[in-house]
mmCIF file of C-alpha atoms in Angstrom:
data_model
loop_
_atom_site.group_PDB
_atom_site.id
_atom_site.type_symbol
_atom_site.label_atom_id
_atom_site.label_comp_id
_atom_site.label_asym_id
_atom_site.label_seq_id
_atom_site.Cartn_x
_atom_site.Cartn_y
_atom_site.Cartn_z
ATOM 1 C CA MET A 1 -25.920 48.288 27.921
ATOM 2 C CA ARG A 2 -25.376 48.156 24.047
ATOM 3 C CA LYS A 3 -21.722 48.833 24.362
ATOM 4 C CA GLN A 4 -21.327 45.998 26.933
ATOM 5 C CA TRP A 5 -23.170 43.568 24.497
ATOM 6 C CA ILE A 6 -20.974 44.591 21.585
ATOM 7 C CA ARG A 7 -17.856 44.138 23.756
ATOM 8 C CA LEU A 8 -19.079 40.735 24.966
ATOM 9 C CA ILE A 9 -19.769 39.621 21.265
ATOM 10 C CA ALA A 10 -16.288 40.813 20.273
ATOM 11 C CA VAL A 11 -14.683 38.770 23.089
ATOM 12 C CA LEU A 12 -16.706 35.768 22.142
ATOM 13 C CA ALA A 13 -15.796 36.089 18.486
ATOM 14 C CA LEU A 14 -12.125 36.590 19.185
ATOM 15 C CA PHE A 15 -12.164 33.460 21.438
ATOM 16 C CA THR A 16 -13.839 31.473 18.663
ATOM 17 C CA VAL A 17 -11.386 32.670 16.027
ATOM 18 C CA SER A 18 -8.476 31.798 18.418
ATOM 19 C CA ALA A 19 -9.788 28.334 19.231
ATOM 20 C CA LEU A 20 -10.241 27.531 15.496
ATOM 21 C CA ALA A 21 -6.857 28.746 14.696
ATOM 22 C CA SER A 22 -5.297 26.682 17.469
ATOM 23 C CA ALA A 23 -7.268 23.599 16.145
ATOM 24 C CA GLU A 24 -5.925 24.201 12.690
ATOM 25 C CA ASN A 25 -2.347 24.575 13.874
ATOM 26 C CA ASP A 26 -2.469 21.533 16.117
ATOM 27 C CA PRO A 27 0.309 19.191 14.701
ATOM 28 C CA LEU A 28 -1.134 16.202 16.580
ATOM 29 C CA PRO A 29 -4.944 16.451 15.973
ATOM 30 C CA SER A 30 -5.502 12.786 16.672
ATOM 31 C CA TRP A 31 -4.049 13.010 20.164
ATOM 32 C CA ASN A 32 -6.202 13.892 23.197
ATOM 33 C CA GLU A 33 -4.910 16.881 25.224
ATOM 34 C CA GLY A 34 -3.038 15.767 28.322
ATOM 35 C CA GLN A 35 0.282 15.033 29.810
ATOM 36 C CA THR A 36 1.463 12.619 27.100
ATOM 37 C CA LYS A 37 0.865 14.962 24.253
ATOM 38 C CA THR A 38 2.195 17.985 26.270
ATOM 39 C CA SER A 39 5.389 16.035 27.159
ATOM 40 C CA ILE A 40 6.104 15.252 23.525
ATOM 41 C CA VAL A 41 5.302 18.751 22.201
ATOM 42 C CA ASP A 42 7.375 20.232 25.011
ATOM 43 C CA PHE A 43 10.416 18.114 24.176
ATOM 44 C CA VAL A 44 10.332 19.026 20.469
ATOM 45 C CA GLN A 45 9.894 22.779 21.293
ATOM 46 C CA ARG A 46 12.881 22.651 23.712
ATOM 47 C CA VAL A 47 15.285 20.957 21.387
ATOM 48 C CA THR A 48 14.322 23.189 18.426
ATOM 49 C CA ASP A 49 14.363 26.544 20.207
ATOM 50 C CA LYS A 50 17.824 28.228 19.711
ATOM 51 C CA ASN A 51 17.341 30.194 22.831
ATOM 52 C CA SER A 52 16.813 26.990 24.929
ATOM 53 C CA SER A 53 19.549 25.392 27.018
ATOM 54 C CA ASP A 54 18.220 22.087 25.493
ATOM 55 C CA PHE A 55 18.649 23.113 21.880
ATOM 56 C CA VAL A 56 19.932 20.378 19.675
ATOM 57 C CA PRO A 57 21.407 21.133 16.174
ATOM 58 C CA VAL A 58 19.452 19.620 13.239
ATOM 59 C CA GLU A 59 22.176 17.150 12.339
ATOM 60 C CA ALA A 60 21.815 15.468 15.877
ATOM 61 C CA ARG A 61 17.937 15.387 15.768
ATOM 62 C CA ILE A 62 17.696 11.543 15.289
ATOM 63 C CA VAL A 63 14.650 9.696 16.358
ATOM 64 C CA THR A 64 14.381 5.919 16.095
ATOM 65 C CA LEU A 65 10.940 4.193 16.083
ATOM 66 C CA ASP A 66 10.024 0.546 16.228
ATOM 67 C CA ASN A 67 7.507 -0.751 13.716
ATOM 68 C CA ASP A 68 5.491 -3.598 14.880
ATOM 69 C CA GLY A 69 3.218 -2.477 17.576
ATOM 70 C CA THR A 70 4.510 1.024 17.376
ATOM 71 C CA LEU A 71 3.838 2.273 13.827
ATOM 72 C CA TRP A 72 1.354 -0.360 12.866
ATOM 73 C CA ALA A 73 -0.589 -3.294 14.627
ATOM 74 C CA GLU A 74 1.093 -6.623 15.533
ATOM 75 C CA GLN A 75 -1.718 -8.900 16.750
ATOM 76 C CA PRO A 76 -2.351 -11.818 16.690
ATOM 77 C CA VAL A 77 1.074 -12.423 15.102
ATOM 78 C CA TYR A 78 3.595 -10.050 13.469
ATOM 79 C CA PHE A 79 2.312 -9.226 9.883
ATOM 80 C CA GLN A 80 5.553 -10.437 8.313
ATOM 81 C CA VAL A 81 4.788 -14.077 9.436
ATOM 82 C CA TYR A 82 1.494 -13.804 7.407
ATOM 83 C CA TYR A 83 3.538 -12.740 4.372
ATOM 84 C CA ALA A 84 6.025 -15.632 4.877
ATOM 85 C CA LEU A 85 3.255 -18.270 5.161
ATOM 86 C CA ASP A 86 1.496 -16.922 1.973
ATOM 87 C CA ARG A 87 4.964 -16.924 0.157
ATOM 88 C CA LEU A 88 5.642 -20.503 1.253
ATOM 89 C CA ARG A 89 2.303 -21.549 -0.365
ATOM 90 C CA GLU A 90 3.387 -19.778 -3.579
ATOM 91 C CA MET A 91 6.651 -21.692 -3.561
ATOM 92 C CA ALA A 92 5.048 -25.015 -2.534
ATOM 93 C CA PRO A 93 4.398 -26.477 -6.117
ATOM 94 C CA ASP A 94 8.169 -26.383 -6.698
ATOM 95 C CA HIS A 95 8.692 -28.235 -3.356
ATOM 96 C CA PRO A 96 6.517 -31.435 -3.134
ATOM 97 C CA GLU A 97 8.615 -32.689 -0.353
ATOM 98 C CA TRP A 98 7.224 -29.939 1.925
ATOM 99 C CA LYS A 99 3.965 -31.840 2.040
ATOM 100 C CA THR A 100 5.592 -34.332 4.416
ATOM 101 C CA THR A 101 8.421 -32.356 5.885
ATOM 102 C CA GLU A 102 8.390 -30.000 9.006
ATOM 103 C CA PRO A 103 8.272 -27.133 9.496
ATOM 104 C CA PHE A 104 6.740 -26.797 6.059
ATOM 105 C CA LYS A 105 3.986 -29.220 6.441
ATOM 106 C CA SER A 106 2.547 -27.288 9.312
ATOM 107 C CA ALA A 107 3.191 -23.952 7.725
ATOM 108 C CA LEU A 108 1.400 -24.787 4.634
ATOM 109 C CA ALA A 109 -1.553 -26.210 6.547
ATOM 110 C CA ALA A 110 -1.658 -23.101 8.677
ATOM 111 C CA ASP A 111 -1.289 -25.397 11.649
ATOM 112 C CA ALA A 112 -0.073 -22.942 14.283
ATOM 113 C CA LYS A 113 0.246 -25.667 16.933
ATOM 114 C CA GLY A 114 2.246 -28.004 14.682
ATOM 115 C CA LEU A 115 4.473 -25.126 13.644
ATOM 116 C CA LYS A 116 5.069 -24.056 17.216
ATOM 117 C CA ALA A 117 6.006 -27.729 18.039
ATOM 118 C CA THR A 118 8.947 -27.487 15.691
ATOM 119 C CA GLY A 119 10.383 -24.970 18.009
ATOM 120 C CA MET A 120 12.304 -21.780 17.367
ATOM 121 C CA GLU A 121 14.555 -23.620 15.042
ATOM 122 C CA GLY A 122 11.671 -24.710 12.841
ATOM 123 C CA VAL A 123 9.840 -21.478 12.844
ATOM 124 C CA THR A 124 13.160 -19.665 11.908
ATOM 125 C CA GLU A 125 13.659 -22.076 9.091
ATOM 126 C CA ALA A 126 10.257 -21.558 7.634
ATOM 127 C CA LEU A 127 10.668 -17.717 7.797
ATOM 128 C CA LEU A 128 14.228 -17.721 6.298
ATOM 129 C CA THR A 129 13.116 -20.031 3.505
ATOM 130 C CA ALA A 130 10.387 -17.613 2.517
ATOM 131 C CA HIS A 131 12.790 -14.749 2.275
ATOM 132 C CA SER A 132 15.740 -16.452 0.707
ATOM 133 C CA ASP A 133 16.983 -17.304 -2.882
ATOM 134 C CA ILE A 134 15.248 -14.279 -4.411
ATOM 135 C CA SER A 135 16.641 -11.098 -5.811
ATOM 136 C CA GLY A 136 16.173 -7.779 -3.939
ATOM 137 C CA GLU A 137 13.968 -6.433 -6.647
ATOM 138 C CA ALA A 138 11.803 -9.548 -6.863
ATOM 139 C CA PHE A 139 11.302 -9.488 -3.120
ATOM 140 C CA LYS A 140 10.324 -6.041 -3.021
ATOM 141 C CA ALA A 141 7.732 -6.658 -5.746
ATOM 142 C CA SER A 142 6.433 -9.649 -3.903
ATOM 143 C CA VAL A 143 5.874 -7.784 -0.678
ATOM 144 C CA SER A 144 4.205 -4.860 -2.538
ATOM 145 C CA GLU A 145 1.811 -7.166 -4.323
ATOM 146 C CA TRP A 146 1.094 -9.066 -1.049
ATOM 147 C CA LEU A 147 0.287 -5.695 0.725
ATOM 148 C CA ALA A 148 -2.144 -4.717 -2.201
ATOM 149 C CA THR A 149 -4.097 -7.849 -1.849
ATOM 150 C CA ALA A 150 -3.821 -9.400 1.529
ATOM 151 C CA ARG A 151 -6.241 -8.828 4.427
ATOM 152 C CA HIS A 152 -5.844 -9.167 8.161
ATOM 153 C CA PRO A 153 -7.527 -12.424 9.168
ATOM 154 C CA THR A 154 -9.781 -10.916 11.887
ATOM 155 C CA ARG A 155 -10.049 -7.253 10.993
ATOM 156 C CA ASN A 156 -10.433 -7.730 7.140
ATOM 157 C CA MET A 157 -8.205 -4.662 6.643
ATOM 158 C CA ALA A 158 -5.270 -4.122 4.370
ATOM 159 C CA TYR A 159 -2.122 -4.538 6.501
ATOM 160 C CA ASN A 160 -0.801 -1.193 5.456
ATOM 161 C CA ARG A 161 -3.965 0.498 6.573
ATOM 162 C CA MET A 162 -3.521 -0.812 10.038
ATOM 163 C CA VAL A 163 -0.945 1.897 10.731
ATOM 164 C CA TYR A 164 -1.670 4.214 13.595
ATOM 165 C CA GLN A 165 -2.933 7.609 12.607
ATOM 166 C CA PRO A 166 -1.411 9.412 15.652
ATOM 167 C CA MET A 167 1.920 8.015 14.848
ATOM 168 C CA LEU A 168 1.705 9.135 11.201
ATOM 169 C CA GLU A 169 1.098 12.634 12.673
ATOM 170 C CA LEU A 170 4.042 12.271 14.967
ATOM 171 C CA LEU A 171 6.288 11.475 12.211
ATOM 172 C CA ASP A 172 5.192 14.502 10.082
ATOM 173 C CA TYR A 173 5.495 16.668 13.217
ATOM 174 C CA LEU A 174 9.031 15.504 13.978
ATOM 175 C CA ARG A 175 10.171 15.882 10.357
ATOM 176 C CA ALA A 176 8.705 19.363 10.240
ATOM 177 C CA ASN A 177 10.933 20.303 13.189
ATOM 178 C CA GLY A 178 14.115 18.995 11.639
ATOM 179 C CA PHE A 179 14.166 15.348 12.986
ATOM 180 C CA LYS A 180 15.404 12.576 10.807
ATOM 181 C CA THR A 181 13.179 9.550 11.325
ATOM 182 C CA TYR A 182 14.464 5.969 11.270
ATOM 183 C CA ILE A 183 12.634 2.760 11.768
ATOM 184 C CA VAL A 184 14.549 0.331 14.043
ATOM 185 C CA SER A 185 12.674 -2.968 13.973
ATOM 186 C CA GLY A 186 12.915 -6.601 14.836
ATOM 187 C CA GLY A 187 11.184 -7.201 11.562
ATOM 188 C CA GLY A 188 13.105 -7.861 8.314
ATOM 189 C CA ILE A 189 14.898 -4.908 6.848
ATOM 190 C CA ASP A 190 13.997 -5.745 3.314
ATOM 191 C CA PHE A 191 10.358 -6.474 4.246
ATOM 192 C CA ILE A 192 9.972 -2.967 5.824
ATOM 193 C CA ARG A 193 11.904 -1.174 3.142
ATOM 194 C CA ALA A 194 9.464 -2.379 0.501
ATOM 195 C CA PHE A 195 6.556 -0.176 2.026
ATOM 196 C CA ALA A 196 8.153 2.215 4.461
ATOM 197 C CA GLU A 197 8.518 5.176 2.179
ATOM 198 C CA GLU A 198 5.072 5.111 0.800
ATOM 199 C CA THR A 199 3.445 4.244 4.098
ATOM 200 C CA TYR A 200 5.609 6.412 6.512
ATOM 201 C CA GLY A 201 7.580 8.719 4.428
ATOM 202 C CA ILE A 202 10.633 6.894 5.578
ATOM 203 C CA PRO A 203 13.055 6.164 2.693
ATOM 204 C CA PRO A 204 14.716 2.680 2.644
ATOM 205 C CA GLU A 205 18.227 3.944 3.697
ATOM 206 C CA GLN A 206 16.517 5.014 7.071
ATOM 207 C CA VAL A 207 15.156 1.571 7.876
ATOM 208 C CA VAL A 208 17.198 -0.684 10.248
ATOM 209 C CA GLY A 209 15.887 -4.201 10.751
ATOM 210 C CA THR A 210 16.765 -7.826 11.159
ATOM 211 C CA THR A 211 19.200 -8.640 8.308
ATOM 212 C CA SER A 212 20.050 -11.751 6.452
ATOM 213 C CA ASP A 213 23.154 -12.075 4.237
ATOM 214 C CA ALA A 214 23.168 -11.406 0.557
ATOM 215 C CA ARG A 215 25.469 -12.178 -2.533
ATOM 216 C CA TYR A 216 26.132 -10.494 -5.757
ATOM 217 C CA ASP A 217 24.958 -12.190 -9.010
ATOM 218 C CA MET A 218 25.146 -11.641 -12.681
ATOM 219 C CA GLN A 219 22.288 -12.905 -14.826
ATOM 220 C CA ASN A 220 22.192 -12.231 -18.582
ATOM 221 C CA GLY A 221 24.491 -9.258 -18.153
ATOM 222 C CA VAL A 222 22.280 -7.729 -15.331
ATOM 223 C CA PRO A 223 23.699 -7.331 -11.837
ATOM 224 C CA ARG A 224 21.558 -8.455 -8.957
ATOM 225 C CA ILE A 225 21.630 -8.940 -5.288
ATOM 226 C CA ILE A 226 20.338 -12.231 -4.112
ATOM 227 C CA LYS A 227 19.006 -12.715 -0.500
ATOM 228 C CA THR A 228 20.276 -15.715 1.415
ATOM 229 C CA GLY A 229 19.342 -17.516 4.486
ATOM 230 C CA LYS A 230 22.298 -16.584 6.575
ATOM 231 C CA MET A 231 21.433 -14.267 9.394
ATOM 232 C CA VAL A 232 23.683 -11.250 9.960
ATOM 233 C CA LEU A 233 21.739 -9.117 12.571
ATOM 234 C CA VAL A 234 18.713 -9.867 14.781
ATOM 235 C CA ASP A 235 17.502 -6.293 15.383
ATOM 236 C CA ASP A 236 15.780 -6.893 18.536
ATOM 237 C CA LYS A 237 16.524 -6.167 22.272
ATOM 238 C CA GLU A 238 20.339 -5.879 22.519
ATOM 239 C CA GLY A 239 20.502 -5.934 18.692
ATOM 240 C CA LYS A 240 18.661 -2.688 18.285
ATOM 241 C CA PRO A 241 21.445 -0.355 19.694
ATOM 242 C CA VAL A 242 23.956 -2.453 17.571
ATOM 243 C CA GLY A 243 21.860 -1.850 14.439
ATOM 244 C CA ILE A 244 21.669 1.787 15.279
ATOM 245 C CA TYR A 245 25.439 2.009 15.740
ATOM 246 C CA ARG A 246 26.199 0.176 12.488
ATOM 247 C CA HIS A 247 23.557 1.936 10.252
ATOM 248 C CA ILE A 248 23.081 5.336 11.763
ATOM 249 C CA GLY A 249 26.295 6.187 13.528
ATOM 250 C CA ARG A 250 24.697 8.682 15.973
ATOM 251 C CA ARG A 251 23.003 8.186 19.270
ATOM 252 C CA PRO A 252 19.278 9.098 18.902
ATOM 253 C CA ILE A 253 17.875 11.781 21.091
ATOM 254 C CA MET A 254 14.371 10.337 21.023
ATOM 255 C CA ALA A 255 13.240 6.703 20.696
ATOM 256 C CA VAL A 256 9.694 5.246 20.468
ATOM 257 C CA GLY A 257 8.668 1.586 21.076
ATOM 258 C CA ASN A 258 6.017 -0.576 22.535
ATOM 259 C CA SER A 259 7.466 -3.558 24.147
ATOM 260 C CA ASP A 260 10.413 -5.094 26.135
ATOM 261 C CA GLY A 261 12.034 -5.708 22.810
ATOM 262 C CA ASP A 262 12.523 -1.997 22.618
ATOM 263 C CA LEU A 263 14.055 -1.580 26.123
ATOM 264 C CA GLN A 264 17.695 -1.555 25.120
ATOM 265 C CA MET A 265 16.982 1.050 22.313
ATOM 266 C CA LEU A 266 15.319 3.362 24.952
ATOM 267 C CA GLU A 267 18.268 2.764 27.428
ATOM 268 C CA TYR A 268 20.761 3.494 24.605
ATOM 269 C CA THR A 269 18.908 6.720 23.571
ATOM 270 C CA THR A 270 18.095 8.182 27.066
ATOM 271 C CA ILE A 271 21.620 7.956 28.477
ATOM 272 C CA PRO A 272 21.464 9.692 31.909
ATOM 273 C CA ARG A 273 22.907 13.279 32.163
ATOM 274 C CA GLU A 274 24.991 12.158 35.083
ATOM 275 C CA THR A 275 27.132 10.455 32.715
ATOM 276 C CA GLY A 276 28.277 13.773 31.380
ATOM 277 C CA ASP A 277 25.955 13.830 28.431
ATOM 278 C CA LYS A 278 23.876 16.938 28.768
ATOM 279 C CA THR A 279 21.780 16.362 25.560
ATOM 280 C CA ALA A 280 17.968 16.556 26.035
ATOM 281 C CA ARG A 281 16.577 13.000 25.346
ATOM 282 C CA LEU A 282 13.179 11.372 25.388
ATOM 283 C CA GLY A 283 12.022 7.781 25.484
ATOM 284 C CA VAL A 284 8.419 6.943 24.566
ATOM 285 C CA LEU A 285 6.454 3.640 24.863
ATOM 286 C CA LEU A 286 3.093 2.876 23.492
ATOM 287 C CA HIS A 287 0.862 0.893 25.900
ATOM 288 C CA HIS A 288 -1.828 -1.156 24.096
ATOM 289 C CA THR A 289 -4.976 -0.631 26.266
ATOM 290 C CA ASP A 290 -7.771 -0.362 23.785
ATOM 291 C CA ALA A 291 -9.475 -3.678 23.373
ATOM 292 C CA GLU A 292 -12.388 -2.090 21.453
ATOM 293 C CA ARG A 293 -10.534 -0.174 18.771
ATOM 294 C CA GLU A 294 -7.440 -2.260 18.597
ATOM 295 C CA TRP A 295 -6.116 -4.765 21.269
ATOM 296 C CA ALA A 296 -5.264 -4.641 24.934
ATOM 297 C CA TYR A 297 -2.179 -6.547 25.963
ATOM 298 C CA ASP A 298 1.040 -6.081 27.874
ATOM 299 C CA ARG A 299 2.725 -8.277 30.558
ATOM 300 C CA ASP A 300 1.437 -11.714 29.482
ATOM 301 C CA SER A 301 1.350 -11.251 25.817
ATOM 302 C CA ALA A 302 3.403 -13.677 23.560
ATOM 303 C CA ILE A 303 3.460 -10.884 20.978
ATOM 304 C CA GLY A 304 4.674 -7.404 22.015
ATOM 305 C CA LYS A 305 5.268 -8.330 25.683
ATOM 306 C CA PHE A 306 5.351 -5.077 27.700
ATOM 307 C CA ASP A 307 6.317 -5.922 31.347
ATOM 308 C CA LYS A 308 9.858 -4.733 32.239
ATOM 309 C CA GLY A 309 9.458 -1.551 30.263
ATOM 310 C CA LEU A 310 6.190 -0.733 32.025
ATOM 311 C CA GLU A 311 7.954 -1.200 35.337
ATOM 312 C CA GLU A 312 10.929 0.957 34.457
ATOM 313 C CA ALA A 313 9.309 3.701 32.574
ATOM 314 C CA PRO A 314 8.392 6.008 35.582
ATOM 315 C CA GLY A 315 11.853 5.919 37.149
ATOM 316 C CA ARG A 316 13.520 6.581 33.863
ATOM 317 C CA GLY A 317 11.285 9.456 32.951
ATOM 318 C CA TRP A 318 9.968 7.600 29.825
ATOM 319 C CA VAL A 319 6.657 8.752 28.444
ATOM 320 C CA VAL A 320 3.971 5.923 28.245
ATOM 321 C CA ILE A 321 1.248 6.527 25.672
ATOM 322 C CA ASP A 322 -2.107 5.003 26.899
ATOM 323 C CA MET A 323 -3.787 4.210 23.516
ATOM 324 C CA LYS A 324 -7.337 4.218 24.853
ATOM 325 C CA LYS A 325 -6.830 7.451 26.881
ATOM 326 C CA ASP A 326 -4.327 9.463 24.747
ATOM 327 C CA TRP A 327 -5.623 8.737 21.122
ATOM 328 C CA LYS A 328 -8.747 10.127 19.633
ATOM 329 C CA GLN A 329 -8.364 7.794 16.670
ATOM 330 C CA VAL A 330 -6.330 4.688 15.993
ATOM 331 C CA PHE A 331 -6.404 3.778 12.359
ATOM 332 C CA PRO A 332 -6.599 6.328 9.437
ATOM 333 C CA ASP A 333 -9.989 4.899 8.232
ATOM 334 C CA SER A 334 -11.656 4.694 11.600
ATOM 335 C CA LYS A 335 -12.661 7.061 14.446
#
């Protein structure tokens, strides 16, 4: 009997040690166990195993990830809009005419209804003005200062603390397995470059985003790049594959998004094997289903609308992350 007890204790001890080791080695600790996590881990293991028929060389392990709603939150409006409105207020003393001129009158008054009434043309003018006639260095400093002081209007959190902990883990996991991580976002390329390296570990040269033109300028013997208001690339929907082609030059093998604005990026990435391309590929979409810890929205949302992608995901084999079900934790500072 004593030997049986010793044997039982030994088995339990071995099981406990094994479980603890497994927890310590889990590359995605903020993800609940289930099909979603398994699908992602399985894909990474297959493309990095030299003995696998799905092995992909390191140089081809490209993953593109959307930013708004994928790496950080995006409600009730894109965070870059808040930055633009704050910057317009800073610029306002030099533009007294804005007090009576739209779209600036509504923007300065934080009149969302009035700003919306100016139409897309008015909203675009306001945003471009906030991002123009400033050097690249000064713009980066402006964004960095804003992120250090601004707070979300309803959550009272710093915007760069509203990143998703499970996605930060996914980025680390992918890079640990030889993936090169790129942001491909509808947000402004210079805005995202100002914080992407510190926040996500993604350097500025690996950021693709909506791009305005720029010009070379010499001031007091110092060469500068000045941002202008002329749009070069709208990196959203069909623009995302174009941005990938221009900036990266390789078709990704994995793409992660959250809305119909990412649909074409996933289509471009997960090209069917029937076309003759035998490379293993994965599309991933984040479904915002957690009204308590974040927000719940999809088909009818004006921001991050997720309708067509939700319909097409099953037939295309895309993995859909259910935020409420699949994530133990949303933000780094919350459980």
